[in-house]
Coordinates of C-alpha atoms in Angstrom, one line a residue:
M1 CA 0.0 0.0 0.0
D2 CA 1.3 3.5 -0.9
G3 CA 3.2 5.3 1.8
I4 CA 3.5 2.3 4.1
Q5 CA 6.8 0.7 4.8
E6 CA 7.7 -2.4 6.7
Y7 CA 10.8 -3.9 8.3
T8 CA 11.4 -7.0 10.5
L9 CA 13.9 -7.1 13.4
P10 CA 16.1 -10.2 13.9
N11 CA 13.9 -11.2 16.8
G12 CA 10.8 -11.3 14.6
I13 CA 9.1 -8.1 15.8
R14 CA 7.8 -6.3 12.7
I15 CA 7.8 -2.5 12.1
V16 CA 5.1 -0.9 10.0
H17 CA 5.1 2.9 9.5
R18 CA 3.2 5.4 7.4
Q19 CA 4.8 8.9 7.1
V20 CA 2.2 11.6 7.1
T21 CA 3.7 15.0 6.5
H22 CA 0.8 17.2 7.4
T23 CA 0.5 16.3 11.1
A24 CA 2.4 17.4 14.2
I25 CA 1.3 14.3 16.1
S26 CA 2.8 10.8 16.0
H27 CA 0.7 7.7 16.9
M28 CA 2.4 4.4 17.7
G29 CA 1.6 1.1 19.3
L30 CA 2.8 -2.3 20.2
M31 CA 0.2 -4.9 19.3
L32 CA 0.5 -8.5 20.4
D33 CA -1.4 -11.3 18.8
M34 CA -2.7 -12.7 22.1
G35 CA -5.9 -12.0 24.0
S36 CA -8.5 -13.4 26.2
R37 CA -9.3 -16.4 24.0
D38 CA -5.8 -17.6 24.7
E39 CA -6.4 -18.0 28.4
K40 CA -6.9 -21.3 30.0
P41 CA -10.1 -21.6 32.1
H42 CA -8.3 -20.8 35.4
Q43 CA -6.6 -17.8 33.7
Q44 CA -9.8 -16.0 32.6
G45 CA -9.2 -12.3 32.7
L46 CA -5.4 -12.5 32.9
A47 CA -4.8 -10.8 29.5
H48 CA -6.8 -7.8 30.6
F49 CA -5.2 -7.9 34.0
W50 CA -1.8 -7.7 32.3
E51 CA -3.0 -4.7 30.3
H52 CA -3.7 -2.9 33.7
M53 CA -0.6 -4.1 35.4
A54 CA 1.8 -3.0 32.7
F55 CA 1.3 0.6 33.9
K56 CA 2.1 -0.3 37.6
G57 CA 5.9 -0.5 37.6
T58 CA 8.9 -1.6 35.5
D59 CA 12.5 -2.3 36.3
K60 CA 13.3 1.4 36.3
R61 CA 9.9 3.2 36.8
S62 CA 7.2 3.5 39.4
S63 CA 3.5 3.7 38.4
L64 CA 3.6 7.5 38.9
Q65 CA 6.6 7.9 36.7
I66 CA 4.9 5.9 34.0
I67 CA 1.8 8.1 34.2
N68 CA 3.8 11.3 34.1
R69 CA 6.3 10.3 31.4
L70 CA 4.1 11.4 28.5
E71 CA 1.5 13.5 30.2
V72 CA 4.1 16.2 31.1
V73 CA 4.7 16.7 27.3
G74 CA 1.0 16.7 26.5
G75 CA 1.0 13.1 25.2
E76 CA -1.3 10.2 25.9
L77 CA -0.6 6.6 26.9
N78 CA -3.2 3.9 26.8
A79 CA -3.9 0.2 26.2
Y80 CA -6.8 -2.2 25.4
T81 CA -7.5 -5.9 25.3
T82 CA -9.7 -7.9 22.9
K83 CA -10.5 -11.5 22.4
E84 CA -7.4 -11.9 20.2
K85 CA -5.1 -8.9 20.8
I86 CA -3.4 -6.8 23.5
C87 CA -2.2 -3.4 22.5
F88 CA -0.2 -0.7 24.2
H89 CA -0.3 2.6 22.3
A90 CA 0.7 6.3 22.6
S91 CA 0.2 9.6 20.9
V92 CA 2.7 12.5 21.2
L93 CA 4.0 15.6 19.4
T94 CA 6.6 14.2 17.0
P95 CA 9.6 15.7 18.8
H96 CA 8.7 13.3 21.7
Y97 CA 8.5 10.2 19.5
E98 CA 11.5 8.5 21.1
R99 CA 10.2 9.2 24.6
A100 CA 7.0 7.5 23.7
L101 CA 8.6 4.6 22.0
E102 CA 11.0 3.9 24.9
L103 CA 8.1 4.0 27.4
L104 CA 6.0 1.6 25.3
S105 CA 9.0 -0.8 25.2
D106 CA 9.5 -0.5 28.9
I107 CA 5.9 -1.2 30.0
T108 CA 5.4 -4.0 27.4
F109 CA 8.6 -6.0 28.1
H110 CA 10.0 -4.8 31.4
S111 CA 7.0 -4.7 33.8
V112 CA 7.7 -6.2 37.2
F113 CA 4.1 -6.6 38.5
P114 CA 4.7 -5.5 42.2
D115 CA 2.7 -7.6 44.6
K116 CA 1.2 -4.5 46.3
Q117 CA 0.0 -3.2 42.9
V118 CA -1.5 -6.6 42.0
E119 CA -3.7 -6.4 45.1
R120 CA -4.6 -2.8 44.4
E121 CA -5.4 -3.3 40.7
R122 CA -7.5 -6.4 41.6
G123 CA -9.9 -4.1 43.3
V124 CA -9.9 -1.7 40.4
I125 CA -10.8 -4.4 38.0
L126 CA -13.5 -5.8 40.3
E127 CA -15.0 -2.2 40.3
E128 CA -14.8 -2.2 36.5
M129 CA -16.7 -5.5 36.4
S130 CA -19.4 -4.0 38.6
M131 CA -19.6 -0.9 36.4
Y132 CA -20.2 -3.1 33.3
Y133 CA -22.8 -5.2 35.1
D134 CA -24.6 -2.0 36.1
S135 CA -24.6 -0.9 32.4
P136 CA -27.0 -3.3 30.6
E137 CA -26.1 -2.1 27.1
D138 CA -22.5 -3.3 27.8
A139 CA -23.4 -6.3 29.9
I140 CA -25.8 -7.8 27.3
Q141 CA -23.1 -7.7 24.6
D142 CA -20.6 -9.6 26.8
D143 CA -23.3 -12.1 27.9
F144 CA -24.3 -12.6 24.2
D145 CA -20.8 -13.8 23.4
D146 CA -21.5 -16.7 25.8
I147 CA -24.7 -17.5 24.0
I148 CA -23.0 -17.6 20.6
F149 CA -19.8 -19.3 21.7
S150 CA -20.9 -21.5 24.5
N151 CA -18.1 -23.5 26.3
H152 CA -15.4 -21.7 24.4
Q153 CA -13.0 -18.9 25.4
L154 CA -14.5 -16.6 22.8
G155 CA -17.6 -16.7 24.9
C156 CA -15.9 -15.6 28.1
N157 CA -15.9 -12.1 29.4
I158 CA -12.6 -10.3 28.7
L159 CA -12.6 -9.0 32.3
G160 CA -12.8 -12.5 33.8
T161 CA -14.9 -13.5 36.7
Q162 CA -14.9 -12.3 40.3
E163 CA -13.5 -15.7 41.3
S164 CA -10.7 -15.7 38.8
V165 CA -9.7 -12.1 39.3
N166 CA -9.6 -12.6 43.1
G167 CA -7.2 -15.5 42.7
F168 CA -4.6 -13.9 40.4
T169 CA -1.0 -13.6 41.6
R170 CA 2.2 -12.1 40.1
Q171 CA 3.3 -15.6 39.1
D172 CA 0.1 -16.1 37.1
L173 CA 0.9 -13.0 35.1
L174 CA 4.5 -14.1 34.4
A175 CA 3.3 -17.6 33.4
F176 CA 0.6 -16.3 31.0
I177 CA 3.2 -14.1 29.3
A178 CA 5.7 -16.9 29.1
E179 CA 3.2 -19.2 27.6
N180 CA 1.8 -16.9 25.0
L181 CA 4.4 -14.3 24.0
D182 CA 5.7 -14.8 20.5
T183 CA 8.0 -12.0 19.1
S184 CA 7.1 -13.0 15.5
R185 CA 3.5 -12.1 16.4
I186 CA 4.2 -8.6 17.6
I187 CA 3.8 -5.5 15.5
F188 CA 5.2 -2.0 16.2
S189 CA 2.9 0.3 14.2
S190 CA 3.5 4.0 13.7
V191 CA 1.9 7.0 11.8
G192 CA 3.4 10.4 11.9
N193 CA 5.8 12.9 10.2
M194 CA 8.9 10.8 10.9
P195 CA 11.1 9.4 8.1
F196 CA 10.9 5.6 8.0
K197 CA 14.7 5.2 8.3
K198 CA 14.7 7.2 11.5
V199 CA 11.8 5.1 12.8
V200 CA 13.8 1.9 12.2
V201 CA 16.8 3.3 14.0
L202 CA 14.8 4.2 17.0
V203 CA 12.9 1.0 17.1
E204 CA 16.1 -1.0 16.8
K205 CA 17.5 1.0 19.8
Y206 CA 14.7 -0.2 22.1
L207 CA 13.3 -3.4 20.6
K208 CA 16.2 -5.1 18.9
G209 CA 17.5 -6.4 22.2
I210 CA 14.3 -8.1 23.2
P211 CA 15.1 -11.9 23.1
A212 CA 13.4 -13.8 20.3
K213 CA 10.7 -16.0 21.6
S214 CA 8.2 -18.4 20.0
S215 CA 4.9 -19.8 21.3
S216 CA 3.3 -23.1 20.6
L217 CA -0.1 -21.5 21.0
I218 CA -2.8 -23.1 18.8
R219 CA -6.2 -21.6 18.7
T220 CA -9.1 -24.0 18.7
P221 CA -12.3 -22.9 16.9
P222 CA -15.6 -23.1 18.7
A223 CA -17.9 -26.1 18.4
I224 CA -20.8 -26.1 15.9
Y225 CA -23.2 -23.3 16.6
T226 CA -26.6 -24.0 18.0
P227 CA -29.3 -21.3 18.3
K228 CA -30.5 -20.4 21.8
S229 CA -33.1 -18.0 23.4
V230 CA -32.3 -16.8 26.9
N231 CA -34.2 -14.4 29.2
H232 CA -32.7 -12.8 32.3
K233 CA -34.4 -10.6 34.9
R234 CA -32.4 -7.5 35.8
S235 CA -32.9 -4.3 37.9
I236 CA -33.6 -2.2 34.8
T237 CA -36.5 -0.3 33.4
Q238 CA -36.2 -1.1 29.7
A239 CA -35.9 -4.4 27.9
H240 CA -32.5 -4.9 26.4
V241 CA -32.1 -7.3 23.5
A242 CA -29.3 -8.9 21.5
I243 CA -30.1 -11.0 18.4
G244 CA -27.6 -12.7 16.1
R245 CA -25.6 -15.7 15.3
T246 CA -22.1 -16.9 14.1
A247 CA -20.7 -15.6 10.9
Y248 CA -17.6 -15.6 8.6
E249 CA -14.0 -15.6 9.8
I250 CA -11.7 -12.7 8.9
T251 CA -10.1 -14.4 6.0
H252 CA -13.4 -15.6 4.4
A253 CA -14.0 -14.4 0.8
Q254 CA -17.5 -13.2 1.7
R255 CA -16.3 -11.1 4.7
L256 CA -16.5 -7.8 3.0
P257 CA -19.8 -8.4 1.2
F258 CA -21.3 -9.6 4.5
F259 CA -20.0 -6.5 6.2
M260 CA -21.8 -4.4 3.5
L261 CA -25.0 -6.3 4.2
I262 CA -24.8 -5.7 8.0
N263 CA -24.0 -2.1 7.4
L264 CA -27.1 -1.7 5.2
L265 CA -29.1 -3.4 7.9
G266 CA -28.0 -1.5 11.0
G267 CA -24.7 0.4 10.4
P268 CA -23.9 3.8 11.8
G269 CA -25.9 5.7 9.2
M270 CA -29.3 7.1 10.3
N271 CA -30.7 5.6 7.1
S272 CA -30.0 2.0 8.1
R273 CA -33.0 -0.2 7.6
L274 CA -33.4 -1.0 11.3
N275 CA -33.1 2.6 12.3
L276 CA -35.8 3.7 9.8
A277 CA -38.1 0.9 10.6
V278 CA -37.9 0.7 14.4
R279 CA -37.0 4.2 15.4
E280 CA -38.0 6.7 12.7
K281 CA -41.3 5.1 11.6
N282 CA -42.4 3.6 14.9
G283 CA -40.5 5.4 17.7
L284 CA -39.8 2.3 19.6
V285 CA -36.2 2.8 20.5
Y286 CA -33.7 5.5 21.0
S287 CA -31.0 3.6 19.1
I288 CA -30.7 0.3 17.3
D289 CA -27.6 -1.0 15.5
A290 CA -26.2 -4.1 13.9
G291 CA -22.5 -5.1 13.9
Y292 CA -20.3 -7.9 12.5
T293 CA -17.2 -9.0 14.3
P294 CA -14.8 -11.5 12.5
F295 CA -12.2 -13.5 14.3
I296 CA -9.3 -15.5 12.9
D297 CA -11.4 -18.7 12.7
T298 CA -15.0 -17.7 13.2
G299 CA -17.1 -14.6 13.7
Y300 CA -20.6 -13.4 14.7
W301 CA -23.1 -10.7 13.9
G302 CA -25.7 -9.1 16.2
I303 CA -28.4 -6.6 16.6
Y304 CA -28.7 -4.6 19.8
F305 CA -31.5 -2.3 21.1
A306 CA -33.4 -1.3 24.2
T307 CA -37.1 -0.6 24.4
E308 CA -40.1 -0.4 26.8
P309 CA -41.2 -3.9 27.7
K310 CA -44.6 -3.3 26.2
H311 CA -43.0 -2.5 22.8
L312 CA -40.7 -5.6 22.8
K313 CA -42.9 -7.9 20.7
K314 CA -43.5 -5.2 18.1
A315 CA -39.8 -4.3 17.9
N316 CA -38.8 -7.9 17.4
A317 CA -41.5 -8.4 14.7
L318 CA -40.2 -5.3 12.8
I319 CA -36.6 -6.6 13.0
L320 CA -37.6 -10.0 11.6
K321 CA -39.6 -8.3 8.9
E322 CA -36.5 -6.4 7.8
L323 CA -34.4 -9.6 7.8
K324 CA -37.1 -11.3 5.7
T325 CA -37.0 -8.4 3.2
L326 CA -33.2 -8.8 2.9
R327 CA -33.7 -12.5 2.2
E328 CA -36.6 -12.2 -0.3
V329 CA -36.3 -8.9 -2.0
P330 CA -33.1 -8.1 -4.0
L331 CA -31.8 -4.5 -3.9
T332 CA -32.6 -2.4 -6.8
K333 CA -29.8 -1.0 -8.9
T334 CA -30.1 2.4 -7.2
Q335 CA -30.2 0.8 -3.7
L336 CA -27.2 -1.3 -4.4
H337 CA -25.3 1.7 -5.8
N338 CA -26.2 3.8 -2.7
T339 CA -25.2 1.0 -0.3
K340 CA -21.8 0.7 -1.9
E341 CA -21.2 4.5 -1.9
Q342 CA -22.2 4.8 1.7
L343 CA -19.9 2.1 2.8
M344 CA -17.0 3.4 0.8
G345 CA -17.5 6.9 2.2
Q346 CA -17.6 5.6 5.8
M347 CA -14.4 3.6 5.2
A348 CA -12.6 6.6 3.7
M349 CA -13.6 8.8 6.6
S350 CA -12.4 6.2 9.0
E351 CA -9.0 6.2 7.4
E352 CA -8.7 9.9 7.9
G353 CA -8.0 9.2 11.6
N354 CA -4.3 8.6 12.0
M355 CA -4.7 6.8 15.3
S356 CA -7.3 4.4 13.9
F357 CA -5.1 3.8 10.8
M358 CA -2.1 3.0 13.0
L359 CA -4.1 0.4 14.9
M360 CA -5.6 -1.0 11.7
M361 CA -2.2 -1.5 10.1
A362 CA -1.0 -3.6 13.1
K363 CA -4.2 -5.7 13.3
S364 CA -4.2 -6.3 9.5
L365 CA -0.6 -7.6 9.5
L366 CA -1.3 -9.9 12.4
D367 CA -4.6 -11.2 11.0
I368 CA -4.0 -11.5 7.2
N369 CA -0.4 -10.5 6.8
R370 CA -1.2 -7.6 4.5
I371 CA -2.7 -4.1 4.5
D372 CA -5.3 -3.6 1.8
S373 CA -5.5 -0.1 0.3
L374 CA -8.8 1.8 0.1
E375 CA -8.8 1.3 -3.7
E376 CA -8.3 -2.4 -3.3
L377 CA -11.2 -2.6 -0.9
F378 CA -13.3 -0.3 -3.1
A379 CA -12.6 -2.6 -6.1
Q380 CA -14.0 -5.5 -4.1
I381 CA -17.1 -3.5 -3.0
R382 CA -17.9 -2.5 -6.6
T383 CA -18.0 -6.1 -7.7
V384 CA -20.7 -7.1 -5.1
S385 CA -24.1 -7.9 -6.7
A386 CA -27.6 -7.7 -5.3
T387 CA -27.9 -11.4 -5.8
Q388 CA -24.8 -12.0 -3.7
L389 CA -26.1 -9.9 -0.8
Q390 CA -29.5 -11.7 -1.0
D391 CA -27.7 -15.1 -0.9
L392 CA -25.7 -14.0 2.2
A393 CA -28.9 -12.9 3.9
N394 CA -30.4 -16.3 3.1
E395 CA -27.4 -18.1 4.5
L396 CA -26.8 -16.1 7.7
C397 CA -30.0 -14.1 8.5
R398 CA -32.6 -16.9 8.7
E399 CA -35.0 -16.5 11.6
E400 CA -34.7 -20.1 12.7
D401 CA -30.9 -19.8 13.1
L402 CA -30.9 -16.7 15.3
S403 CA -30.1 -16.6 19.0
Y404 CA -31.8 -14.2 21.4
L405 CA -30.6 -12.7 24.7
T406 CA -33.1 -10.5 26.5
F407 CA -32.7 -8.6 29.7
L408 CA -36.1 -7.9 31.3
P409 CA -37.1 -5.7 34.2
E410 CA -37.6 -7.6 37.4
N411 CA -41.0 -6.0 38.0

């Protein structure tokens, strides 16, 4: 892809950089191809716990020194954990590029996990779990994972359980990292007004000395999907609903066309079919959306909304009607054209964000070992036909194959 350059260190860590001359800010991150799905049952929540603990002390820095290192120059330091990735990332004015890179290297590879901080952060994460539980719109999406991927790590909450988090020790963190860290599955990604040669020199300074390490990690795909319908009573006033099923993995040839279909159904546009049918025409919800999440060997799609309990039956009926329309009525030539144009515009605007682009490069290299340009993606989108979208709807949007998770008020 134009403007993107890559280099691999002797230890296997890969560098990817895109020089952008019209910005004063550099964004960079270390993304590791390991996440919550790689935990053993007794380790549930450890990947996320590591994300937190990386900020709590290294061989040469206290937690306060880590916090202050970039903030005193107006920069930002952050991290996140997903089912398949852990990422530590930073944003700074370009003159402070090396400062940020050195800090990312320090917290990723030289954290010491002080026992006192382990105890302290345990409480923080338990509070985070309580916060999510008190937020039904967040909790239902986590619980829906368990409906779709029953008895598999993809179905487990990234935060872990109260029991698992309460049992974590410093040794558990060290063991998890030792078992899963693989330097050939680490990407240093960067976007900013810095020449690539200088980026390589700086990265070599701080990452070349990291010992090469391989992992024997093998990811096991989930068992065959079986539709389920589950209701839970909660202390809430609205009914919260998740509807969906399994879908294509990230390398599947139909991934992009299916993403287009779900975008048409319930993407971020106010003109999505679900928003028009359920909110604009009937006023049953404040918001409703559909999303598609692919993983390396599977994926899922889902619809999420909240409504007054008395409107639940009608809202569900309207959703099933829209899915039936997708299965039975092909898009007109104009509708297909508009669907493609909308998706291409959304993708182009997303690429305008340098932070998002930096993270996208790292994830793409880890998942598919390439970075597709917008024009390559647009070319694929332009070839999608109305018949193809209808076939996808008939394969993955059949009413009898859908799972339901509903949170209902206790009274």
